[in-house]
Short mmCIF file of C-alpha atoms in Angstrom, two decimals:
data_model
loop_
_atom_site.label_atom_id
_atom_site.label_comp_id
_atom_site.label_asym_id
_atom_site.label_seq_id
_atom_site.Cartn_x
_atom_site.Cartn_y
_atom_site.Cartn_z
CA GLU V 21 -9.19 13.25 7.83
CA ASP V 22 -9.52 9.83 5.99
CA LYS V 23 -7.87 7.19 7.68
CA VAL V 24 -7.60 3.23 7.82
CA VAL V 25 -6.56 1.64 10.88
CA GLN V 26 -5.73 -2.22 11.38
CA SER V 27 -5.28 -4.21 14.32
CA PRO V 28 -3.70 -6.24 15.62
CA LEU V 29 -0.37 -4.73 14.36
CA SER V 30 1.46 -8.16 14.57
CA LEU V 31 0.14 -11.48 15.61
CA VAL V 32 2.14 -14.91 16.31
CA VAL V 33 -0.12 -18.02 16.13
CA HIS V 34 0.69 -21.85 15.62
CA GLU V 35 -0.11 -23.76 12.46
CA GLY V 36 -3.88 -24.85 12.43
CA ASP V 37 -5.13 -21.97 14.42
CA THR V 38 -7.77 -19.57 13.09
CA VAL V 39 -7.27 -15.82 12.99
CA THR V 40 -9.07 -12.80 12.50
CA LEU V 41 -7.65 -9.64 11.09
CA ASN V 42 -9.27 -6.21 11.69
CA CYS V 43 -9.72 -3.14 9.61
CA SER V 44 -11.69 -0.02 10.50
CA TYR V 45 -11.86 3.11 8.10
CA GLU V 46 -13.14 6.65 7.86
CA VAL V 47 -13.15 7.86 4.13
CA THR V 48 -14.95 10.29 2.17
CA ASN V 49 -17.38 8.71 -0.38
CA PHE V 50 -16.66 5.20 0.33
CA ARG V 51 -16.20 3.16 -2.82
CA SER V 52 -14.50 -0.24 -1.78
CA LEU V 53 -12.47 -1.91 0.48
CA LEU V 54 -9.51 -4.18 -0.24
CA TRP V 55 -7.43 -6.62 1.32
CA TYR V 56 -3.80 -7.54 0.00
CA LYS V 57 -1.10 -10.13 1.21
CA GLN V 58 2.59 -8.59 1.23
CA GLU V 59 5.03 -11.25 1.48
CA LYS V 60 8.18 -9.96 -0.35
CA LYS V 61 7.60 -7.16 -2.80
CA ALA V 62 4.45 -5.76 -3.93
CA PRO V 63 1.28 -6.95 -2.20
CA THR V 64 -0.98 -9.39 -3.82
CA PHE V 65 -4.51 -8.60 -4.17
CA LEU V 66 -6.98 -11.01 -2.23
CA PHE V 67 -10.15 -9.44 -2.04
CA MET V 68 -12.11 -6.36 -3.07
CA LEU V 69 -15.43 -5.61 -0.94
CA THR V 70 -17.93 -3.05 -1.89
CA SER V 71 -21.19 -4.58 -0.48
CA SER V 72 -21.90 -4.68 3.17
CA GLY V 73 -22.65 -8.51 4.93
CA ILE V 74 -21.68 -10.26 1.71
CA GLU V 75 -18.67 -12.80 2.42
CA LYS V 76 -16.17 -13.42 -0.14
CA LYS V 77 -14.21 -16.50 0.28
CA SER V 78 -10.86 -18.07 -1.20
CA GLY V 79 -9.90 -21.22 0.14
CA ARG V 80 -9.07 -20.72 3.68
CA LEU V 81 -9.43 -16.98 3.70
CA SER V 82 -12.68 -15.08 3.95
CA SER V 83 -13.56 -11.48 4.42
CA ILE V 84 -16.77 -9.39 5.05
CA LEU V 85 -17.50 -5.68 5.10
CA ASP V 86 -19.59 -3.94 7.60
CA LYS V 87 -20.44 -0.32 6.19
CA LYS V 88 -22.53 0.55 9.10
CA GLU V 89 -19.48 -0.25 11.34
CA LEU V 90 -17.32 0.86 8.95
CA SER V 91 -15.18 -2.07 9.12
CA SER V 92 -13.98 -5.27 7.69
CA ILE V 93 -12.41 -8.57 9.05
CA LEU V 94 -10.17 -10.92 7.23
CA ASN V 95 -10.35 -14.47 8.59
CA ILE V 96 -7.90 -17.06 7.87
CA THR V 97 -8.68 -20.80 9.13
CA ALA V 98 -6.33 -23.74 9.51
CA THR V 99 -3.25 -21.26 9.16
CA GLN V 100 -0.08 -22.38 7.67
CA THR V 101 3.43 -21.15 7.79
CA GLY V 102 2.83 -19.90 4.34
CA ASP V 103 0.27 -17.59 5.71
CA SER V 104 3.08 -15.96 7.09
CA ALA V 105 2.98 -12.27 5.53
CA ILE V 106 1.73 -8.82 6.27
CA TYR V 107 -1.80 -8.16 5.39
CA LEU V 108 -2.86 -4.65 4.40
CA CYS V 109 -6.40 -3.10 4.14
CA ALA V 110 -6.75 -0.13 1.65
CA VAL V 111 -10.11 1.82 1.09
CA GLU V 112 -10.91 3.48 -1.93
CA GLY V 113 -12.96 6.83 -1.76
CA THR V 114 -14.60 8.40 -4.74
CA GLY V 115 -13.53 11.82 -3.85
CA GLY V 116 -10.24 12.34 -5.78
CA PHE V 117 -10.04 8.74 -6.55
CA LYS V 118 -7.97 8.16 -3.50
CA THR V 119 -6.80 4.79 -1.97
CA ILE V 120 -5.56 4.70 1.71
CA PHE V 121 -3.51 2.12 2.98
CA GLY V 122 -3.55 0.73 6.45
CA ALA V 123 -0.26 0.05 8.20
CA GLY V 124 -0.87 -3.58 7.73
CA THR V 125 -0.98 -6.60 10.48
CA ARG V 126 2.41 -8.75 10.54
CA LEU V 127 1.19 -12.34 10.64
CA PHE V 128 3.82 -15.09 11.84
CA VAL V 129 2.70 -18.89 11.74
CA LYS V 130 4.54 -21.26 13.51
CA ALA V 131 5.30 -24.61 12.63
CA GLY K 6 1.37 6.10 14.63
CA ALA K 7 3.91 6.81 12.03
CA VAL K 8 3.08 8.91 9.07
CA VAL K 9 4.10 9.24 5.65
CA SER K 10 3.35 12.18 3.36
CA GLN K 11 3.20 12.59 -0.27
CA HIS K 12 3.29 15.89 -2.25
CA PRO K 13 1.49 16.68 -4.41
CA SER K 14 -1.97 14.71 -3.68
CA ARG K 15 -3.02 15.12 -7.33
CA VAL K 16 -1.42 16.51 -10.51
CA ILE K 17 -2.61 17.05 -14.00
CA CYS K 18 0.01 17.76 -16.46
CA LYS K 19 0.68 18.12 -20.46
CA SER K 20 2.25 15.28 -22.35
CA GLY K 21 6.11 15.61 -22.43
CA THR K 22 6.51 17.45 -19.25
CA SER K 23 8.02 16.01 -15.90
CA VAL K 24 6.55 15.59 -12.63
CA LYS K 25 8.31 15.36 -9.18
CA ILE K 26 6.57 13.57 -6.41
CA GLU K 27 7.66 13.49 -2.78
CA CYS K 28 7.42 10.89 -0.22
CA ARG K 29 8.56 12.18 3.37
CA SER K 30 8.36 10.09 6.73
CA LEU K 31 7.17 12.72 9.13
CA ASP K 32 7.93 11.20 12.52
CA PHE K 33 10.66 8.77 11.81
CA GLN K 34 13.67 7.80 9.85
CA ALA K 35 13.26 5.63 6.99
CA THR K 36 16.52 4.11 5.47
CA THR K 37 14.13 2.27 2.76
CA MET K 38 11.24 3.78 0.83
CA PHE K 39 9.45 1.91 -1.86
CA TRP K 40 7.40 3.21 -4.66
CA TYR K 41 4.60 1.53 -6.22
CA ARG K 42 2.00 2.09 -8.95
CA GLN K 43 -1.56 1.05 -8.53
CA PHE K 44 -3.36 -0.18 -11.44
CA PRO K 45 -6.94 0.30 -12.00
CA LYS K 46 -9.03 -1.72 -9.59
CA GLN K 47 -6.85 -3.92 -7.95
CA SER K 48 -2.95 -4.39 -7.93
CA LEU K 49 -0.11 -2.60 -6.67
CA MET K 50 3.00 -2.84 -8.68
CA LEU K 51 6.48 -2.49 -7.07
CA MET K 52 8.29 0.08 -8.99
CA ALA K 53 11.74 0.30 -7.05
CA THR K 54 13.30 0.21 -3.66
CA SER K 55 14.86 3.40 -2.63
CA ASN K 56 17.73 3.25 -0.10
CA GLU K 57 19.00 6.53 1.54
CA GLY K 58 22.08 7.46 -0.07
CA SER K 59 22.30 5.04 -2.93
CA LYS K 60 20.99 4.29 -6.19
CA ALA K 61 17.47 2.97 -6.27
CA THR K 62 16.69 -0.71 -7.35
CA TYR K 63 14.39 -0.73 -9.81
CA GLU K 64 12.06 -3.83 -10.78
CA GLN K 65 12.24 -5.47 -13.94
CA GLY K 66 10.15 -3.68 -16.78
CA VAL K 67 10.54 -0.14 -14.75
CA GLU K 68 12.57 2.03 -16.83
CA LYS K 69 14.84 3.93 -14.72
CA ASP K 70 15.34 6.86 -16.74
CA LYS K 71 11.63 7.63 -17.16
CA PHE K 72 11.36 7.30 -13.26
CA LEU K 73 13.99 8.97 -11.46
CA ILE K 74 14.28 8.34 -7.83
CA ASN K 75 16.28 10.14 -5.42
CA HIS K 76 16.45 9.28 -1.60
CA ALA K 77 18.57 12.42 -0.50
CA SER K 78 17.79 11.98 3.12
CA LEU K 79 16.68 9.68 5.73
CA THR K 80 13.22 11.04 5.73
CA LEU K 81 12.66 12.19 1.97
CA SER K 82 12.58 10.31 -1.29
CA THR K 83 11.39 12.06 -4.58
CA LEU K 84 9.94 10.28 -7.84
CA THR K 85 10.21 11.98 -11.06
CA VAL K 86 8.17 10.94 -13.99
CA THR K 87 10.16 12.45 -17.05
CA SER K 88 8.58 13.20 -20.28
CA ALA K 89 5.11 11.86 -19.07
CA HIS K 90 2.72 10.25 -21.57
CA PRO K 91 -0.80 9.67 -20.87
CA GLU K 92 -0.12 5.98 -20.16
CA ASP K 93 1.82 7.05 -17.08
CA SER K 94 -1.50 8.39 -15.53
CA SER K 95 -1.75 6.37 -12.50
CA PHE K 96 -1.85 6.41 -8.71
CA TYR K 97 1.48 6.49 -7.56
CA ILE K 98 2.07 5.28 -3.72
CA CYS K 99 5.29 5.47 -1.58
CA SER K 100 5.75 3.58 1.55
CA ALA K 101 8.50 3.89 4.29
CA ARG K 102 10.26 1.39 6.29
CA ALA K 103 10.33 1.95 10.06
CA LEU K 104 13.09 -0.13 11.45
CA THR K 105 13.71 -0.27 14.97
CA PRO K 106 15.13 -3.16 17.48
CA ASP K 107 11.97 -4.42 18.04
CA ARG K 108 9.82 -3.86 14.88
CA ASP K 109 9.80 -3.64 11.24
CA THR K 110 7.16 -1.63 9.75
CA GLN K 111 6.06 -0.32 6.30
CA TYR K 112 3.83 2.82 6.47
CA PHE K 113 2.13 3.98 3.19
CA GLY K 114 1.74 7.14 1.88
CA PRO K 115 -1.78 8.64 0.90
CA GLY K 116 -0.72 8.47 -3.12
CA THR K 117 -0.47 10.88 -5.79
CA ARG K 118 -3.18 10.89 -8.64
CA LEU K 119 -1.15 11.47 -11.88
CA THR K 120 -3.02 12.42 -15.07
CA VAL K 121 -1.14 13.29 -18.13
CA LEU K 122 -3.28 14.75 -20.56
#
């Protein structure tokens, strides 16, 4: 059965902390893994990962995929209150062009 | 963990027909369900927010007469794409909000791939 599991489900940190969010998956014919940030409405796209071991960075956010371990991490350094959101991991499989979402990690950054 | 199902998982239909997609929360009551449309490659677009027993709230640019949403019970919401056209072909995802005294979480369904010929 295809599935995506994220951990932790929720996290509370202080401004300036570094956080690591985890995503593990089982999917038929993996194509890509995507990270989204959801604040109010629709999740906004952060990263798409297709190749193992290649880190993608955007400002204080970075992510890397490990196809051997079937997992990915999303790092946020020097967290700010504006980083408070739900971070969603989704995996695309080629079989049926399906995208499976994890339950998300709710991050709260205290000032 | 909480489970949200969608049915059907894939549907192919002719242009002009209507298609109904069901979204069910299997082990919790969802007062709010969300319908999204995923565009190729990346982004998710929120189409509407559905609250049990009341009319759905549609996002700007989403035609409510074309995308009919019904949330008849705490475990079921339906999206009907009326008079579907090829440009409606997409991946439709629902999510259900589980609200408990100590937690507010959104669970996503597996999605429905709609192809309009």
